[in-house]
CSV table of C-alpha atoms in Angstrom, one decimal:
chain,number,residue,atom,x,y,z
J,1,MET,CA,-0.1,69.1,-1.5
J,2,LYS,CA,2.5,70.0,1.0
J,3,LEU,CA,2.4,73.7,-0.1
J,4,LEU,CA,-1.3,73.8,0.7
J,5,GLY,CA,-0.7,72.5,4.2
J,6,ILE,CA,2.0,75.1,4.8
J,7,GLN,CA,-0.3,77.8,3.5
J,8,GLY,CA,-3.1,76.6,5.8
J,9,ILE,CA,-0.8,76.7,8.8
J,10,LEU,CA,0.4,80.2,8.0
J,11,THR,CA,-3.2,81.4,7.5
J,12,ILE,CA,-4.2,80.0,10.9
J,13,ILE,CA,-1.1,81.5,12.6
J,14,SER,CA,-1.8,84.8,10.9
J,15,HIS,CA,-5.5,84.9,11.9
J,16,LEU,CA,-4.7,83.9,15.6
J,17,SER,CA,-1.9,86.4,15.9
J,18,PHE,CA,-4.0,89.3,14.5
J,19,ILE,CA,-6.9,88.3,16.7
J,20,ALA,CA,-4.6,88.4,19.8
J,21,LEU,CA,-3.2,91.8,18.7
J,22,ALA,CA,-6.7,93.2,18.2
J,23,PHE,CA,-7.8,91.8,21.6
J,24,TRP,CA,-4.8,93.4,23.3
J,25,ALA,CA,-5.6,96.8,21.6
J,26,ILE,CA,-9.3,96.7,22.3
J,27,SER,CA,-8.8,95.7,25.9
J,28,ALA,CA,-7.0,98.9,26.4
J,29,LEU,CA,-10.2,100.8,25.7
J,30,HIS,CA,-11.9,99.4,28.8
J,31,ILE,CA,-15.3,99.0,27.2
J,32,GLU,CA,-16.6,97.3,30.4
J,33,ARG,CA,-16.7,100.7,32.0
J,34,LEU,CA,-19.3,101.8,29.5
J,35,MET,CA,-21.4,98.7,30.3
J,36,PRO,CA,-21.4,98.6,34.1
J,37,PHE,CA,-24.7,96.7,34.4
J,38,ASN,CA,-23.3,93.4,33.0
J,39,PRO,CA,-19.5,92.9,32.7
J,40,ARG,CA,-19.9,89.5,31.1
J,41,GLN,CA,-21.5,91.1,28.1
J,42,ALA,CA,-18.7,93.6,27.8
J,43,ARG,CA,-16.1,90.8,27.8
J,44,VAL,CA,-18.0,88.9,25.1
J,45,LEU,CA,-18.3,92.1,23.1
J,46,ILE,CA,-14.5,92.6,23.4
J,47,VAL,CA,-13.8,89.1,22.2
J,48,MET,CA,-16.2,89.4,19.3
J,49,LEU,CA,-14.8,92.7,18.3
J,50,ALA,CA,-11.3,91.3,18.5
J,51,VAL,CA,-12.2,88.4,16.3
J,52,ALA,CA,-13.9,90.6,13.7
J,53,VAL,CA,-11.1,93.2,13.5
J,54,GLY,CA,-8.3,90.6,13.7
J,55,PHE,CA,-9.8,88.4,11.0
J,56,GLY,CA,-10.4,91.4,8.8
J,57,CYS,CA,-6.8,92.7,9.2
J,58,SER,CA,-5.3,89.2,8.7
J,59,SER,CA,-7.4,88.6,5.6
J,60,PHE,CA,-6.4,91.9,4.2
J,61,PHE,CA,-2.7,91.2,4.7
J,62,LEU,CA,-2.9,87.7,3.4
J,63,ASP,CA,-4.8,88.8,0.3
J,64,PHE,CA,-2.3,91.6,-0.2
J,65,ILE,CA,0.7,89.3,-0.1
J,66,ASP,CA,-1.1,86.9,-2.4
J,67,ASN,CA,-1.8,89.6,-4.9
J,68,VAL,CA,1.8,90.9,-4.8
J,69,ARG,CA,3.0,87.3,-5.5
J,70,ASN,CA,0.6,87.1,-8.5
J,71,LEU,CA,2.0,90.3,-10.0
J,72,GLY,CA,4.8,88.2,-11.3
J,73,TYR,CA,2.4,86.5,-13.7
J,74,LEU,CA,1.7,89.8,-15.3
J,75,VAL,CA,5.3,90.4,-16.3
J,76,ARG,CA,5.9,86.9,-17.7
């Protein structure tokens, strides 16, 4: 049970850190310059893109780590 709690915390930390990293990277593109008519929509678009990209990258890395750990069962 405790292992599931630790895995849950690590998953949340991973997702949030990758979302923050994606937000930082996407903010450098200055998408709001391409949408000068409504800057609020551009900010919402940046946040949504950051969540999508960050969650996807985090899920990929967590699945990759999980699959590498499961390779040990193949050898046993």
